[in-house]
Amino acid sequence: MTVTIYDVAREAGVSMATVSRVVNNNPNVKPQTRKKVYEAIERLGYRPNAVARGLASKKTTTVGVVIPDISNSIFAEIARGIEDIANMYHYNIILCNADKKKDKEIRVINTLLEKQVDGLLFMGGTITEDHVQAFQTASVPIVLCATKDENGTIPAVDIDHEAAAFDAVSTLVRHGHREIAMISGTLQDPANGYSRFQGYKRALETAGIEYQEDLVRIGNYRYESGVEAMKYFLGLKRKPSAIFAATDEMAIGAIHSVQDEGYKVPDDFSIISVDNIRMASMVRPQLTTVAQPMYDIGAVAMRLLTKLMKKENVENAQVILPHETILRLSVARLND
Amino acid sequence: MTVTIYDVAREAGVSMATVSRVVNNNPNVKPQTRKKVYEAIERLGYRPNAVARGLASKKTTTVGVVIPDISNSIFAEIARGIEDIANMYHYNIILCNADKKKDKEIRVINTLLEKQVDGLLFMGGTITEDHVQAFQTASVPIVLCATKDENGTIPAVDIDHEAAAFDAVSTLVRHGHREIAMISGTLQDPANGYSRFQGYKRALETAGIEYQEDLVRIGNYRYESGVEAMKYFLGLKRKPSAIFAATDEMAIGAIHSVQDEGYKVPDDFSIISVDNIRMASMVRPQLTTVAQPMYDIGAVAMRLLTKLMKKENVENAQVILPHETILRLSVARLND
DNA sequence: CTGTTAGCGCCTTCAT
DNA sequence: ATGAAGGCGCTAACAG
C-alpha cells in the first residue's frame, strides 16, 4: 500500500541507501543518479516517513511547547514567536495547554518526552521540585519561557517583572501621584503576581510613599476582576488618584469601571499597567502601559532552544528582555 | 543509555511482549506479573518511546492542525477547542501557522503527513484544487474548520456566514435603519469576506433597500481598517445611520472612529458586526454582534475528526453550527 | 559515489 | 497468560 524507500530504490535501480542520501540532500550522489531517484519518487508519489526516520536517527525535528492557555492573547503572541523561529529552523511544534495546573504540566511534559521531542519549551505557573525532577529525567534541552525557576539554574527567557512594575509605578509618581492603588494578581504567582507587586512596593518606597494595604486588591488578571477592584477603590472615602494594574486586561476593566461610574480617565483617575496587549491601543483613552515584548520572548526562547539542541555553547542561558514604557493617554499629570 | 522495553523485560524476568501488554493495558496479564513489571518500570525509570510505537503500530496519536495565525484571537479560541477535545481523546496537536498563504499551507500539509499524523484539521484561506489534491494523497482523515470547499465534499465544520451577516443587517433594519453601510473584508475570502457581504446584500434586498456601492468599504479585518472605513463614511455628505462590519475588530475600530470625531454610538451611528470576540464586551458601548461559537467550532471539528479516525461512520460530515445575535448597546432604534 | 548490513524500540500475530 | 520472532521504514556506519 504505502510506498517505502525500498520501492523507490527498486524503481530507480539503486540501493535504498542512495535513495536515503538524495532525500536527505547528501552531496555524495552523482547528479545523474540523483535525477533517476527523483523521477522514481515522483512516479511513485513517495513520501518519506518521518516516524521511521525519527526512530533510526533519534531526532524528530519537533519540539514540545507547554503553555498555560493558547486562547490567552499574551501566550498566543508568544506562541507565534516560537512557531515562527521553529519553522525557520525546520522544527515543528507540539502544543499542549496545561492551564498552570501542576498535575497537567507534569503529565504533558512526560508525554512530550515520550514522543521524543528534540527539546522542550515550558511556560507555566510556579516551577516546583516536581517540575525540576521531570525536567531532569529528560535527555533533551529545556528552556523556560515567560517564567523562571527560583534558583535560576534552568535556561529561561523573560522580562524583569519587578522592574517593569517599578517603572510603571514610578511613571505615576513622576506625574505627581502619591495615592497609588494597585490591582495585583495572586501573590502565589511568581512572575505576574508576586514580582509585579514587589515592584509596586519598591517604587512607593523609593518615592517615600507609605504602603497602604487597603490600596491593594487582588484580581485574577481578567477584565472583570479589574472592574471589581476599581469599584472597590471608587467606594473608598479617600480615593487614590492613580491605579497600577498588574495586567492590561485588569487595567482596561478599571478604565471602564471608572467611566461607568461617571468619572473620567485620566482626569479623575490615572491608570497604568504592564503588558501592552493589542487591546491597549484599542480603548479610549488608550492605555499607558509598560510593554513586554511577547513575540520576542517566544522567538528568543525558541532560538535559544535551537542552540541548545545543536549543542552549541551559549554564553548566557538566562536572558532578560527589555521592557519599555509606552506613554499613551490614561495617565495625567496631577495638578494640585 | 536509554532504557528500553527489553531492559524492563529482563529486569522483571518476563518477555518484552508481556511488558508491552502491561504498558498498553492489555487485560491478558496476570495481576502478579503486572505488578512485577510495574516495579521494574519504576526501578529503571522506563519511558515508552512513542516514536518506536508509532512505527510499529502505525498510529502516532497526534493530529496536525494548520491554522492561519495563532496570534489571532479567533483562531486561538478555535485552537483551544481543538486542543481540549484532542486531549480528551488522548491526541496531541502539531500546530502550524500558515498565514492563509497557499504555498505555505500545501507545504505544512505535506510535512504533517510525513510526520504520520493520524488526522488533519485544516483552517485557512480558499481551498484550491492544489489543496484538494494534497488532501487526496493523504491516507488519513481531514476536516476543514472554519472554512469550506466549494463542492462541499470534504468534512467541515463552520457557521453559515451568509446567514449570520443577514441576521446582523436585519437587526439593523428592524431597528428602523435604512441607510446601512458595510465594512467588508476582501471578496476573495469565501467565508468572512464574500459570504458576509452576500448576507448584507440579501438583507438589504429583503428589506427593499437599494444597494449602494459607495456605502461599502473593503477592510482587512483589523481594527485600523475599521477606523479608516468609518472615517470615510463620516466624510460622506449623506451619512449612513448604521454600519455593519464584517468583523468585531473592524466594528470596534469604527466605534472609536465615531467617538474620536465627536459623535456618539449608538446615538448618532449604530454599529453591529459578526464574531463576538471577548473584546466585544470590553468596549464602551458594548458591541452588539452576531456570535459565532469559536470554541465549539474547534471542539466539534476535532470530535468529528476523532470519529473519522476511528472509522466510525458519521451521519453528517458537513456541520453548520448555529450563530446567535447578542444584543448589547451599540445599536439604537431610529426615531424618525 | 554506491551498496550491504545492522539496528532504532516497539507491536503483533502465532504458538504454547 | 506468556514467549518467540518478524517486521514497521529508515539511517548510519562500513566496505568497496
mmCIF file with all atom_site columns, C-alpha atoms in Angstrom, chain B residues 1 9 32 49 72 91 106 116 159 168 172 240 242 269 277 283 290 310 312-313:
data_model
loop_
_atom_site.group_PDB
_atom_site.id
_atom_site.type_symbol
_atom_site.label_atom_id
_atom_site.label_alt_id
_atom_site.label_comp_id
_atom_site.label_asym_id
_atom_site.label_entity_id
_atom_site.label_seq_id
_atom_site.pdbx_PDB_ins_code
_atom_site.Cartn_x
_atom_site.Cartn_y
_atom_site.Cartn_z
_atom_site.occupancy
_atom_site.B_iso_or_equiv
_atom_site.pdbx_formal_charge
_atom_site.auth_seq_id
_atom_site.auth_comp_id
_atom_site.auth_asym_id
_atom_site.auth_atom_id
_atom_site.pdbx_PDB_model_num
ATOM 1  C CA . MET B 1 1   ? 21.844  4.687   27.892 1.00 0.00 ? 1   MET B CA 1
ATOM 2  C CA . ALA B 1 9   ? 11.594  -7.374  30.438 1.00 0.00 ? 9   ALA B CA 1
ATOM 3  C CA . GLN B 1 32  ? 1.006   -10.592 39.808 1.00 0.00 ? 32  GLN B CA 1
ATOM 4  C CA . ASN B 1 49  ? 9.226   5.503   23.152 1.00 0.00 ? 49  ASN B CA 1
ATOM 5  C CA . ASN B 1 72  ? -5.389  35.963  16.046 1.00 0.00 ? 72  ASN B CA 1
ATOM 6  C CA . TYR B 1 91  ? -4.293  13.001  20.966 1.00 0.00 ? 91  TYR B CA 1
ATOM 7  C CA . ILE B 1 106 ? 0.469   22.975  0.992  1.00 0.00 ? 106 ILE B CA 1
ATOM 8  C CA . GLN B 1 116 ? 2.344   10.440  10.102 1.00 0.00 ? 116 GLN B CA 1
ATOM 9  C CA . ILE B 1 159 ? -21.103 28.613  10.753 1.00 0.00 ? 159 ILE B CA 1
ATOM 10 C CA . ALA B 1 168 ? -26.899 41.245  11.660 1.00 0.00 ? 168 ALA B CA 1
ATOM 11 C CA . LEU B 1 172 ? -30.363 46.950  11.942 1.00 0.00 ? 172 LEU B CA 1
ATOM 12 C CA . PRO B 1 240 ? -25.441 56.182  6.837  1.00 0.00 ? 240 PRO B CA 1
ATOM 13 C CA . ALA B 1 242 ? -25.865 52.331  10.771 1.00 0.00 ? 242 ALA B CA 1
ATOM 14 C CA . PHE B 1 269 ? -24.437 55.810  14.464 1.00 0.00 ? 269 PHE B CA 1
ATOM 15 C CA . ILE B 1 277 ? -14.684 38.163  20.374 1.00 0.00 ? 277 ILE B CA 1
ATOM 16 C CA . VAL B 1 283 ? -15.648 48.353  24.796 1.00 0.00 ? 283 VAL B CA 1
ATOM 17 C CA . VAL B 1 290 ? -23.712 38.010  15.924 1.00 0.00 ? 290 VAL B CA 1
ATOM 18 C CA . LYS B 1 310 ? -11.769 5.569   14.422 1.00 0.00 ? 310 LYS B CA 1
ATOM 19 C CA . GLU B 1 312 ? -16.924 5.298   12.938 1.00 0.00 ? 312 GLU B CA 1
ATOM 20 C CA . ASN B 1 313 ? -19.465 6.208   10.357 1.00 0.00 ? 313 ASN B CA 1
#
